[in-house]
Amino acid sequence: MIRLWLKGFFAAHFGRLAAAVVGLALPVALLGSLGAFVVASSESMARRAVASLPADWQVLLVPGADAATVIDAIGNAARYENLQSAGYADTEGFSAITGGTTQTTGPGKVLGLETDYRQLFPGQLELNLGSWDGVLIAAQTAANLHVAPGDTVTIRLVGGSPVDVRIAGVVALPNADSMFQAIGVSRNIAPQAPPDNVLLMPMSEWRTVFAQQASARPDTVRTQIHVRLDHAVLPPDPSAAFVQAQRAANNFEARVAGSAALADNLAARLDAVRADSLYARVLFLFLGIPGVILALLVTLAVASSGSERRRREQALLRLRGASLLQLLRLAAIEAAAVAGLGTVIGLLLAVVVALTWWRLQNLGLVMPWLVLVVAVGLGFGIAASLVPAWMDATGTSIAAARAEMDRPVPSLWQRLYLDVVILGAGGVVFWMVARTGYEIVLAPEGIAQTSVHYEAFLAPLCFWIGGGLLWLRLSRWALGRGQGAVAVLLTPLSANLGPIIVASLSRQQRRMARGVALVALAFAFATATAIFNSTYNAQSRVDAELTNGADVTLTGTTSHPASELLTELRAIPGVAAAEPMMHRFAYVGADLQDMFGINPTMIGKLTTISNAYFANHDAGKSLALLAETPDGVLVSQETVDDFQLQPGDRLNLRLQNASDNQYHVVPFKFIGVVREFPTAPKDSFLVANADYIAKQAGSDASEVVLLRTSGDAEAVAADARKLAVKRGGTKVTTLGETQALISSSLTAVDLRGLTALELGFAVLMIAGVTGLVLALGLSERRRSFTILSALGATPRQLGAFLWSEGLIIVVGGAVMGIAVGFGIAYALVTLLSGVFDPPPETLTVPWLYVTVALATALLCGSIAIAGTLTLSKKPDLEALRGG
Amino acid sequence: MPDILVEGKEVTRRFSQGGSDIYALQPASFEIRAGDRIALLGRSGSGKSTLLHLIAGLDTPTGGLLRWPALGPHDALRPGFVGIVFQAPSLIPTLNVVENIEVPLRIAGNISSPQTRALAALESLGLADITDKVPDELSGGQAQRVALARAIALKPRLILADEPTGQLDQSIARQTVDALLNSLEGSDAALLVATHDPSAARRMKTTWLMDHGRLQLTAMAEST
Ligand SMILES: Nc1ncnc2c1ncn2[C@@H]1O[C@H](COP(=O)(O)OP(=O)(O)OP(=O)(O)O)[C@@H](O)[C@H]1O
Ligand SMILES: [Mg+2]
C-alpha cells in the first residue's frame, strides 16, 4: 500500500517536491562553493606568492667555509630545483666621466653571477637597456653616474687599485630588497635599505677582479648560494606550508651550524600570505554565512508551507486506518528523498563551481569541507520537512494558527526588547573591536601560531539577528497600532477597501511580519555583500593605482625623460589627461631618497590622492599647502624623527644639478608628513613642487608621465608603447597589469568569481523570496479571494487586496533590508579594514545593483500576484457549494 | 404585475466528467418576480446549489436562456441587486463579523458609512453582541446568520440562500429561515431559499421541487 501511495504521492506533488529539492540544493551549493573558494583561494595565494619568489633561500657562506659541504647540507634538508653561487663584493664606490664631467658615488656593491643565473632565477634582473653580455649596471646607479651602455665605469676596490669596466646593459633589480638583505643578523634589527650603487659581472670576471681583495679583506668579498626549492612538496595551505618551510630551514641551520647563515625568503613570503588566507576565511564567515542562513530559512518556509493541504492528506490517511507512526514514516520517506536529492544536486553544483570557477587544482583538498556540507544538507533537509509534518500530524500547527488569528500577543522576545538588547550588544562588540584597532587576524611575523579574533564576528552577527527581530517588531507594529497610517498610505491602491484590507492583514501580522523579515533579510544580504564587494574592488583599484601611479604610467630616466613624449601622448585617442611627474633622487643627510616633483593642482586629476597618504592634514589640505609653498616639501615620518622636524623648519637637501651632474644643497621648507604616494617606494621618500625642483636642479625634465584614460587603458598603453620604443628605457605599465601583479596582498585575490556568485545568488534569493512569500501566502488563501469574487468584487478590487499585501512585504522588506544592509556593510568594511591597505574612506555603493535587486523584487512579486489574480478571477464554485 | 427579476427558458447545466455527462440541471423554465417567496426543496445532490449559482450569475448555463429583465446583465448583479448566502462557510476568516458585512458594502463603493450600515444589518438579525468576533469564534448557526446579514446589508432585490444542510441541526435551519423572513417583512425583495426541510418550505408562498436535476414548479405550498 505504501509503495502505491508513494507513487501516487510523488506524481501528484511533483511541482512542490521539485521546489523543495531546489530550495535545499541552492544553500548546499552555496555553502559548498564558498568553502571551496576559501580553500582554492588560500591555495592559489600560496602558489602565486611562492611562484613569484626568485630565490627561496639565500645561504651566506662564512669566509673559509666549504661550499660543497654546505650544498650537501641544503640537499639533505630540503628538495631543491636549482642552486647557484653568487658573489657579493663591497667597493668604495664607482665613478664615470661623461660629457666632460666626473661623477662619483659612495660605497657600492659588485655582484658576480653565472651567465645562466637570470634564467634559473627569473625575476631577479630585468634588462632596461643594452645587452645581457658583459657588465650590467643598476638603473639608479646608471642615473647617478650618467652612463649608458658602451660607457666605462671605474670600480674603486677596497684596498686595491681601481678597475675599469665597460657597461653592456642597464638592469632593474625589482627584487633588490631580498637580494641585498643582511643575512644572519637578528630579525629585530630594522631591515637595511638596498644599496644605491650596484654593478653586476659575469662570475669568471668577478673572481679575477676581486681575487686580491678577497684574500686581503675576506670580510668584504662573500659568497652566497641562491636556492630554488621544489615547491611541489609544500602543503597547499599557507599556514601549513609556512610551518614546513620553517622546519626545513631549521634542519638546514642545524646541519651547517656556524659555517653558513640562511635568509629564508620562502618562509617570509608564506608568512605574509598566511594572514591573507586567514582573512579569506574571515571574509567567508562574514559574507557567506548570512547568505547560507538566508537560504536555509527560505527552505524552511517552503517546507512548512502548505500545511492545510498536508493536514487534509493526513486526515484522509487516518481515515483509511493509518496510525500516527505510519504517517510519520511516510513523511520521513518524503523528507529523506527530498533531502538526499537536494544535497546531491547541491554538491554537484558546488563541485562544478569549484573546478571551473575557482580552478581548484585538487578536489581532495575540499573533501573534508564537502563531507560537512553533506551532513548539514541532509540533516537540515530532513528536519525541515519532517518537523512541520509532525506538527501537523499532532495538531500543534492548528493550535498555533488559531492562537495567531485570535488575538496577536507579543512574543516573549518582544516583551523583553531582545532585539534592542542584541543590537546594543553588537554595538558594544563593535566598539571593543574598534578600540583594539581592528586587529582581527593576527599572524605575528616568524611565529607559527596564528590567531583570528572570530569573536569580532559577533558584531555583524548581532546586527543580523537584532536587525531581523527589529524588522519583525516594526512590521507587527505597523500592522497593529500603525494600522490607520498604513491604511492611509494604501488609499491610492485600495480605494475604500483600505480599512478592511489593513484589518485583514493585521490579523495575519505574524505571517506578514515573517514575510517582510525574510524579504528584508534577502535585501540586507544583497546590499551588504554588494557594498562590501564594490568597496573592496574600488580599494583594490586604489591599491593598484598607488603602485602604478595612474591608469597608464610611462617611466623613463633623467637622460631619457618620459615628459618629452607629452604632446604625442596627449594626442593618443582615449587619453583623458596626461601630466608629468619628476622622479629624482635627493640626499637627506647621508641617505639617498626618491624625490617626486609634482604639480599639486593637477595631480589629483590624474590619480587618486587618498587622505590616508598624509599624516597632518587630509589630501586636499596637504596639496593646497604644497601649492602655496613653492619650496615646501613633504617627507616621511622616519625623516621627521631623524631630524626632529617641526612644520615650517628649513630642510637642506642635496639635489643633482643638470649643469655639472653634481649634488648641490637646495633649501626646502618642511610642511608635512607623507606616508604613501603614487609610484613611491615603501621606504622613505620626498614630495615637492616640480617647478621649484626644475629651477634648483636646472632641468625641467619629468621622468614619469601619468595618463588617465577615458576608454580602454590597454589600447592606450599599446599606443604609448609604440611611442616609447623610440626612446629606449621608457617603460609603460598599466593599472590592470599591476592589479594582477600585487600578489602578496589579499586585495589581489580575485574576488570576481566570488562576487559574481554571491551577487547572483543574492538576486536569486530576492526573486525567490518575494515570489515565494507572496505565492505561498496567496495560494493558501485562495478561498478568501473566491468569496470576495463571488460577492461581486471586481478584478481591480481583488487586486487591491493582493497588491496591498505585496507592496507591504516587498517595499517594507526592501526599505528595512537596504537600511540594515548599509549598516552591516559599514561594520564589515570597518572591522575588516585590515584587508585594505590603505583603508577605504567611504563606502562605494553599487546603485545599479541595488536598483536591479529592487526591480527584481517588484517584478517577481508582480508575477506572483498576477498569477494569483488570474487564478481567483473565476470564483471556485466547488468551494462555495459545500458538502 | 410585479417586475420579472429572473426569467429562465429551458435553462440547462451539464457537467462533463471523465467523458460522461452529468445533467445537474435538466432544461428548466421559470420566473422570479419581485416579492416572491420561494422554497427550493430537494434531496442532496438534486441540483439546488447548481440552480442558485446560475440564478446568481456566478455560473453560466450550458443550454437555454437565462435573463434578469429588471436587474441587468449577469455581471452587474452582485453585490447590489443579488445577495447570496452560500451553502459552505463563506465568511472571510481574517475579518471580524462587522468587517465581513462591510465587504459587499465597500465593494459596491457608493455607500456613505459602511460600518454603520453593517452594524444596522447585524442589529436587525440580533447579532449586535458578536460584532468583534472572528469567524473561528462563531458557532455554525451564528456564522450562517452573519452570512445572511451580509447578504441583506445592501438591501438587494433578490436574495438567494443556500441553506446549510447536514452539519447544522434543524433548529438552526429554522432560525435562519425565520430571521430571513422577518427581516424581509414588508419589503418587495424576492427570496429563494434552497432547503431540505419541508417545514421551512411551508412558510413560503411558493415551493419549487428539485429531483435529479429536474425542476418542478408548484404554485402553492403543500398542505401536509
Ligand atoms: N463541477 C462539477 N462537476 C461535476 N459534477 C458536478 C459539479 N458540480 C456539481 N455536480 C453534480 O451536480 C449535481 C448537483 O449538485 P448540487 O450541488 O447542485 O446539489 P444540491 O442539491 O445542492 O445538493 P446538497 O443538498 O447536498 O447541497 C450533483 O450530482 C453533483 O455531483
Ligand atoms: Mg447544495
Coordinates of N, CA and C in Angstrom, one line a residue, chain A residues 701-872:
Chain A
A701 N 63.0 68.3 -16.9 CA 62.6 67.0 -17.4 C 61.8 66.2 -16.4
S702 N 60.7 65.6 -16.8 CA 60.0 64.7 -15.9 C 60.2 63.3 -16.3
E703 N 60.7 62.5 -15.4 CA 61.0 61.1 -15.7 C 59.7 60.3 -16.0
V704 N 58.6 60.7 -15.3 CA 57.4 59.9 -15.3 C 56.3 60.8 -16.0
V705 N 55.4 60.1 -16.7 CA 54.2 60.7 -17.2 C 53.0 59.8 -16.8
L706 N 52.0 60.4 -16.1 CA 50.8 59.7 -15.7 C 49.7 60.0 -16.7
L707 N 49.0 58.9 -17.1 CA 47.9 59.1 -18.0 C 46.6 58.6 -17.4
R708 N 45.6 59.4 -17.5 CA 44.3 58.9 -17.2 C 43.5 58.6 -18.4
T709 N 42.9 57.5 -18.5 CA 42.3 57.1 -19.8 C 40.7 57.2 -19.7
S710 N 40.1 57.5 -20.8 CA 38.6 57.6 -20.8 C 38.1 56.3 -21.4
G711 N 38.9 55.6 -22.0 CA 38.4 54.3 -22.7 C 39.2 53.2 -22.3
D712 N 39.6 52.3 -23.2 CA 40.4 51.1 -22.9 C 41.8 51.4 -22.6
A713 N 42.2 51.2 -21.3 CA 43.6 51.5 -20.9 C 44.6 50.7 -21.6
E714 N 44.3 49.5 -21.9 CA 45.3 48.6 -22.6 C 45.6 49.1 -24.0
A715 N 44.5 49.6 -24.7 CA 44.7 50.2 -26.0 C 45.6 51.4 -26.0
V716 N 45.3 52.3 -25.0 CA 46.1 53.5 -24.8 C 47.6 53.0 -24.5
A717 N 47.7 52.0 -23.7 CA 49.1 51.6 -23.3 C 49.8 51.1 -24.6
A718 N 49.1 50.4 -25.4 CA 49.7 49.8 -26.6 C 50.2 51.0 -27.5
D719 N 49.4 52.0 -27.7 CA 49.9 53.2 -28.4 C 51.1 53.9 -27.8
A720 N 51.0 54.0 -26.5 CA 52.1 54.6 -25.7 C 53.4 53.8 -25.9
R721 N 53.3 52.5 -25.9 CA 54.4 51.7 -26.1 C 55.1 51.9 -27.4
K722 N 54.3 52.1 -28.4 CA 54.8 52.4 -29.8 C 55.7 53.7 -29.7
L723 N 55.2 54.7 -29.0 CA 56.0 55.9 -28.8 C 57.2 55.7 -28.0
A724 N 57.1 54.9 -27.0 CA 58.2 54.7 -26.0 C 59.4 53.9 -26.6
V725 N 59.0 53.1 -27.6 CA 60.1 52.3 -28.2 C 61.2 53.2 -28.8
K726 N 60.7 54.4 -29.3 CA 61.7 55.3 -29.9 C 62.7 55.8 -28.9
R727 N 62.3 55.9 -27.6 CA 63.3 56.2 -26.6 C 63.4 55.0 -25.7
G728 N 64.5 54.3 -25.9 CA 64.8 53.1 -25.2 C 64.7 53.4 -23.7
G729 N 64.3 52.4 -22.9 CA 64.3 52.5 -21.5 C 63.1 53.1 -20.9
T730 N 62.1 53.6 -21.7 CA 60.9 54.1 -21.1 C 59.9 53.0 -21.0
K731 N 59.5 52.8 -19.8 CA 58.6 51.6 -19.5 C 57.2 52.1 -19.4
V732 N 56.3 51.3 -20.0 CA 54.8 51.6 -20.0 C 54.1 50.5 -19.1
T733 N 53.5 51.0 -18.1 CA 52.8 50.0 -17.2 C 51.3 50.4 -17.1
T734 N 50.4 49.4 -16.9 CA 49.0 49.7 -16.7 C 48.5 49.3 -15.4
L735 N 47.4 49.9 -15.0 CA 46.8 49.5 -13.7 C 46.4 48.1 -13.7
G736 N 45.8 47.6 -14.8 CA 45.4 46.2 -14.8 C 46.5 45.2 -14.6
E737 N 47.7 45.5 -15.2 CA 48.8 44.6 -15.0 C 49.2 44.6 -13.6
T738 N 49.3 45.8 -13.0 CA 49.7 46.0 -11.7 C 48.8 45.2 -10.7
Q739 N 47.5 45.4 -11.0 CA 46.5 44.8 -10.1 C 46.7 43.3 -10.1
A740 N 47.0 42.7 -11.3 CA 47.3 41.3 -11.4 C 48.6 40.9 -10.7
L741 N 49.5 41.9 -10.5 CA 50.8 41.5 -10.1 C 51.0 41.6 -8.6
I742 N 50.3 42.5 -7.9 CA 50.4 42.6 -6.5 C 49.9 41.3 -5.9
S743 N 50.8 40.4 -5.6 CA 50.3 39.1 -5.3 C 50.3 38.8 -3.8
S744 N 51.0 39.5 -3.0 CA 51.0 39.1 -1.6 C 49.9 39.7 -0.9
S745 N 49.2 40.7 -1.5 CA 48.1 41.3 -0.8 C 46.8 40.6 -1.1
L746 N 45.9 40.6 -0.1 CA 44.6 39.9 -0.3 C 43.8 40.7 -1.3
T747 N 44.0 42.0 -1.4 CA 43.2 42.7 -2.4 C 43.5 42.3 -3.8
A748 N 44.6 41.5 -3.9 CA 44.9 41.0 -5.3 C 44.2 39.7 -5.5
V749 N 43.6 39.1 -4.4 CA 42.9 37.8 -4.6 C 41.7 38.2 -5.5
D750 N 41.5 37.3 -6.5 CA 40.5 37.6 -7.5 C 39.1 37.3 -6.8
L751 N 38.5 38.4 -6.4 CA 37.2 38.2 -5.8 C 36.1 38.2 -6.8
R752 N 36.4 38.3 -8.1 CA 35.4 38.5 -9.1 C 34.4 37.3 -9.1
G753 N 35.0 36.1 -9.1 CA 34.2 34.9 -9.1 C 33.3 34.8 -7.9
L754 N 33.9 35.1 -6.8 CA 33.1 35.1 -5.5 C 32.0 36.1 -5.6
T755 N 32.4 37.3 -6.0 CA 31.4 38.4 -6.1 C 30.2 38.0 -7.0
A756 N 30.6 37.5 -8.2 CA 29.5 37.1 -9.1 C 28.6 36.1 -8.5
L757 N 29.2 35.1 -7.9 CA 28.4 34.0 -7.2 C 27.5 34.6 -6.2
E758 N 28.1 35.4 -5.3 CA 27.3 36.0 -4.2 C 26.2 36.9 -4.7
L759 N 26.6 37.8 -5.6 CA 25.6 38.8 -6.0 C 24.5 38.1 -6.8
G760 N 24.9 37.1 -7.7 CA 23.9 36.4 -8.4 C 23.0 35.6 -7.5
F761 N 23.6 35.0 -6.5 CA 22.8 34.3 -5.5 C 21.8 35.2 -4.8
A762 N 22.3 36.4 -4.4 CA 21.5 37.3 -3.7 C 20.3 37.7 -4.5
V763 N 20.5 38.0 -5.8 CA 19.3 38.4 -6.6 C 18.4 37.2 -6.7
L764 N 18.9 36.0 -6.9 CA 18.1 34.8 -7.0 C 17.3 34.7 -5.7
M765 N 17.9 35.0 -4.6 CA 17.2 34.9 -3.3 C 16.1 35.9 -3.2
I766 N 16.4 37.1 -3.6 CA 15.4 38.1 -3.6 C 14.2 37.7 -4.5
A767 N 14.5 37.2 -5.7 CA 13.5 36.8 -6.6 C 12.7 35.7 -6.0
G768 N 13.4 34.7 -5.5 CA 12.8 33.5 -4.9 C 11.9 33.9 -3.7
V769 N 12.5 34.7 -2.8 CA 11.8 35.1 -1.5 C 10.5 35.9 -1.8
T770 N 10.7 36.9 -2.6 CA 9.5 37.7 -2.9 C 8.4 36.9 -3.6
G771 N 8.8 36.2 -4.6 CA 7.9 35.4 -5.3 C 7.2 34.4 -4.4
L772 N 8.1 33.7 -3.6 CA 7.6 32.6 -2.8 C 6.7 33.1 -1.7
V773 N 7.2 34.1 -1.0 CA 6.4 34.6 0.2 C 5.0 35.0 -0.3
L774 N 4.9 35.7 -1.4 CA 3.6 36.1 -1.9 C 2.8 34.9 -2.4
A775 N 3.5 34.1 -3.3 CA 2.7 33.0 -3.9 C 2.3 32.0 -2.9
L776 N 3.1 31.6 -1.9 CA 2.7 30.7 -0.9 C 1.6 31.2 -0.1
G777 N 1.8 32.5 0.4 CA 0.7 33.1 1.2 C -0.6 33.2 0.5
L778 N -0.5 33.5 -0.8 CA -1.7 33.8 -1.5 C -2.4 32.5 -1.9
S779 N -1.7 31.5 -2.3 CA -2.4 30.2 -2.7 C -3.1 29.6 -1.5
E780 N -2.5 29.8 -0.3 CA -3.2 29.3 0.9 C -4.5 30.0 1.2
R781 N -4.6 31.2 0.7 CA -5.8 32.0 1.0 C -6.7 32.2 -0.3
R782 N -6.6 31.3 -1.2 CA -7.4 31.4 -2.4 C -8.8 31.5 -2.1
R783 N -9.2 30.7 -1.1 CA -10.6 30.6 -0.7 C -11.2 32.0 -0.4
S784 N -10.4 32.8 0.4 CA -10.9 34.2 0.7 C -11.2 35.0 -0.6
F785 N -10.3 34.8 -1.6 CA -10.5 35.5 -2.8 C -11.7 35.0 -3.6
T786 N -11.9 33.7 -3.5 CA -13.1 33.2 -4.2 C -14.4 33.8 -3.6
I787 N -14.4 33.9 -2.3 CA -15.6 34.5 -1.6 C -15.7 36.0 -2.1
L788 N -14.6 36.7 -2.0 CA -14.7 38.1 -2.4 C -15.2 38.2 -3.9
S789 N -14.7 37.4 -4.7 CA -15.1 37.5 -6.1 C -16.6 37.1 -6.2
A790 N -17.0 36.1 -5.5 CA -18.5 35.7 -5.5 C -19.4 36.8 -5.0
L791 N -18.8 37.6 -4.1 CA -19.6 38.7 -3.5 C -19.6 39.9 -4.5
G792 N -18.9 39.7 -5.6 CA -19.0 40.8 -6.6 C -17.8 41.7 -6.7
A793 N -16.7 41.3 -6.0 CA -15.5 42.2 -6.1 C -15.0 42.1 -7.6
T794 N -14.7 43.3 -8.1 CA -14.1 43.4 -9.5 C -12.7 42.9 -9.4
P795 N -12.1 42.6 -10.5 CA -10.7 42.2 -10.6 C -9.8 43.3 -9.9
R796 N -10.2 44.5 -10.2 CA -9.4 45.6 -9.6 C -9.4 45.6 -8.1
Q797 N -10.6 45.3 -7.5 CA -10.8 45.3 -6.1 C -10.1 44.1 -5.5
L798 N -10.1 42.9 -6.2 CA -9.4 41.8 -5.7 C -7.9 42.1 -5.7
G799 N -7.5 42.8 -6.8 CA -6.1 43.2 -7.0 C -5.7 44.1 -5.8
A800 N -6.6 45.0 -5.3 CA -6.2 45.8 -4.2 C -5.8 45.1 -3.0
F801 N -6.5 43.9 -2.7 CA -6.1 43.1 -1.6 C -4.7 42.6 -1.8
L802 N -4.5 42.0 -3.1 CA -3.2 41.4 -3.3 C -2.0 42.4 -3.4
W803 N -2.3 43.5 -4.1 CA -1.2 44.4 -4.3 C -0.8 45.1 -3.0
S804 N -1.8 45.3 -2.1 CA -1.5 45.9 -0.8 C -0.6 45.0 0.0
E805 N -0.9 43.7 0.0 CA -0.1 42.8 0.7 C 1.3 42.7 0.1
G806 N 1.3 42.6 -1.2 CA 2.6 42.5 -1.9 C 3.5 43.8 -1.7
L807 N 2.8 44.9 -1.7 CA 3.6 46.2 -1.6 C 4.1 46.3 -0.2
I808 N 3.3 45.9 0.8 CA 3.8 46.0 2.2 C 5.0 45.1 2.4
I809 N 4.9 43.8 1.8 CA 6.0 42.9 2.0 C 7.2 43.3 1.2
V810 N 7.1 43.7 0.0 CA 8.2 44.0 -0.9 C 8.9 45.3 -0.5
V811 N 8.0 46.3 -0.4 CA 8.6 47.7 -0.2 C 9.1 47.7 1.3
G812 N 8.2 47.3 2.2 CA 8.7 47.3 3.6 C 10.0 46.5 3.8
G813 N 10.0 45.3 3.2 CA 11.2 44.4 3.3 C 12.4 45.1 2.7
A814 N 12.2 45.7 1.5 CA 13.3 46.3 0.8 C 13.9 47.5 1.6
V815 N 13.0 48.3 2.1 CA 13.5 49.5 2.8 C 14.2 49.1 4.0
M816 N 13.6 48.2 4.8 CA 14.3 47.8 6.0 C 15.6 47.1 5.7
G817 N 15.5 46.2 4.7 CA 16.7 45.4 4.3 C 17.9 46.2 3.8
I818 N 17.5 47.2 3.0 CA 18.6 48.0 2.4 C 19.2 48.9 3.5
A819 N 18.4 49.4 4.4 CA 18.9 50.2 5.5 C 19.9 49.4 6.4
V820 N 19.5 48.2 6.8 CA 20.4 47.4 7.6 C 21.6 46.9 6.8
G821 N 21.4 46.6 5.5 CA 22.5 46.2 4.6 C 23.6 47.3 4.6
F822 N 23.2 48.6 4.6 CA 24.2 49.7 4.7 C 24.9 49.6 6.0
G823 N 24.2 49.4 7.1 CA 24.8 49.4 8.4 C 25.8 48.2 8.5
I824 N 25.4 47.1 8.0 CA 26.2 45.9 8.1 C 27.5 46.0 7.2
A825 N 27.3 46.6 6.0 CA 28.4 46.8 5.1 C 29.4 47.8 5.8
Y826 N 28.9 48.8 6.4 CA 29.8 49.7 7.1 C 30.6 49.0 8.2
A827 N 29.8 48.2 9.0 CA 30.5 47.4 10.0 C 31.6 46.5 9.5
L828 N 31.2 45.8 8.4 CA 32.2 44.9 7.8 C 33.4 45.6 7.3
V829 N 33.2 46.7 6.5 CA 34.3 47.4 6.0 C 35.2 47.9 7.1
T830 N 34.6 48.4 8.2 CA 35.4 48.9 9.3 C 36.1 47.7 10.0
L831 N 35.4 46.6 10.3 CA 36.0 45.5 11.0 C 37.1 44.9 10.2
L832 N 36.9 44.8 8.9 CA 37.9 44.2 8.0 C 38.9 45.1 7.4
S833 N 39.0 46.3 8.1 CA 39.9 47.3 7.5 C 41.3 46.8 7.3
G834 N 41.7 45.7 8.1 CA 43.0 45.1 7.9 C 43.2 44.5 6.5
V835 N 42.1 44.2 5.8 CA 42.2 43.6 4.5 C 42.7 44.7 3.6
F836 N 42.4 45.9 3.9 CA 42.6 47.0 2.9 C 43.9 47.7 3.3
D837 N 44.6 48.2 2.3 CA 45.8 49.0 2.5 C 46.0 50.0 1.4
P838 N 45.7 51.2 1.6 CA 45.1 51.9 2.8 C 43.6 51.6 2.9
P839 N 43.1 51.8 4.1 CA 41.7 51.6 4.4 C 40.8 52.6 3.6
P840 N 39.6 52.1 3.1 CA 38.8 53.0 2.3 C 38.2 54.2 3.1
E841 N 38.0 55.3 2.5 CA 37.5 56.4 3.2 C 36.0 56.4 3.2
T842 N 35.4 56.0 2.1 CA 33.9 55.9 2.1 C 33.5 54.6 1.5
L843 N 32.2 54.2 1.7 CA 31.7 53.0 1.1 C 31.4 53.3 -0.3
T844 N 31.7 52.4 -1.2 CA 31.3 52.5 -2.6 C 30.0 51.8 -2.8
V845 N 28.9 52.5 -3.1 CA 27.6 51.9 -3.2 C 27.2 51.6 -4.7
P846 N 27.0 50.4 -5.0 CA 26.7 50.0 -6.3 C 25.2 50.2 -6.6
W847 N 24.8 51.5 -6.9 CA 23.4 51.8 -7.0 C 22.7 51.0 -8.1
L848 N 23.5 50.7 -9.2 CA 22.9 49.9 -10.3 C 22.4 48.6 -9.7
Y849 N 23.3 47.9 -9.0 CA 22.9 46.6 -8.4 C 21.7 46.7 -7.5
V850 N 21.7 47.7 -6.6 CA 20.6 47.9 -5.7 C 19.3 48.1 -6.5
T851 N 19.4 48.9 -7.5 CA 18.2 49.1 -8.4 C 17.8 47.8 -9.0
V852 N 18.7 47.1 -9.5 CA 18.4 45.8 -10.2 C 17.7 44.9 -9.1
A853 N 18.2 44.8 -7.9 CA 17.7 44.0 -6.9 C 16.2 44.4 -6.6
L854 N 16.0 45.7 -6.5 CA 14.7 46.2 -6.2 C 13.7 45.9 -7.4
A855 N 14.2 46.1 -8.6 CA 13.4 45.8 -9.7 C 13.0 44.3 -9.8
T856 N 14.0 43.5 -9.5 CA 13.8 42.0 -9.4 C 12.7 41.7 -8.5
A857 N 12.8 42.3 -7.3 CA 11.8 42.0 -6.2 C 10.4 42.4 -6.7
L858 N 10.3 43.6 -7.3 CA 9.0 44.1 -7.7 C 8.5 43.2 -8.9
L859 N 9.3 42.8 -9.8 CA 8.9 42.0 -10.9 C 8.4 40.7 -10.4
C860 N 9.2 40.0 -9.5 CA 8.8 38.7 -9.1 C 7.5 38.8 -8.2
G861 N 7.5 39.8 -7.4 CA 6.2 40.0 -6.6 C 5.0 40.2 -7.5
S862 N 5.2 41.0 -8.6 CA 4.1 41.2 -9.5 C 3.7 40.0 -10.2
I863 N 4.7 39.2 -10.6 CA 4.3 37.9 -11.3 C 3.5 37.0 -10.4
A864 N 4.0 36.9 -9.1 CA 3.2 36.1 -8.1 C 1.8 36.6 -8.0
I865 N 1.7 37.9 -7.8 CA 0.3 38.5 -7.6 C -0.5 38.3 -8.9
A866 N 0.0 38.6 -10.0 CA -0.7 38.5 -11.3 C -1.2 37.0 -11.4
G867 N -0.3 36.1 -11.1 CA -0.7 34.7 -11.2 C -1.9 34.4 -10.3
T868 N -1.8 34.8 -9.0 CA -2.9 34.5 -8.1 C -4.2 35.2 -8.6
L869 N -4.0 36.4 -9.1 CA -5.2 37.2 -9.6 C -5.9 36.4 -10.7
T870 N -5.2 35.9 -11.6 CA -5.9 35.1 -12.7 C -6.5 33.9 -12.1
L871 N -5.9 33.3 -11.1 CA -6.5 32.1 -10.6 C -7.8 32.4 -9.8
S872 N -7.9 33.6 -9.2 CA -9.0 33.9 -8.4 C -10.1 34.6 -9.1

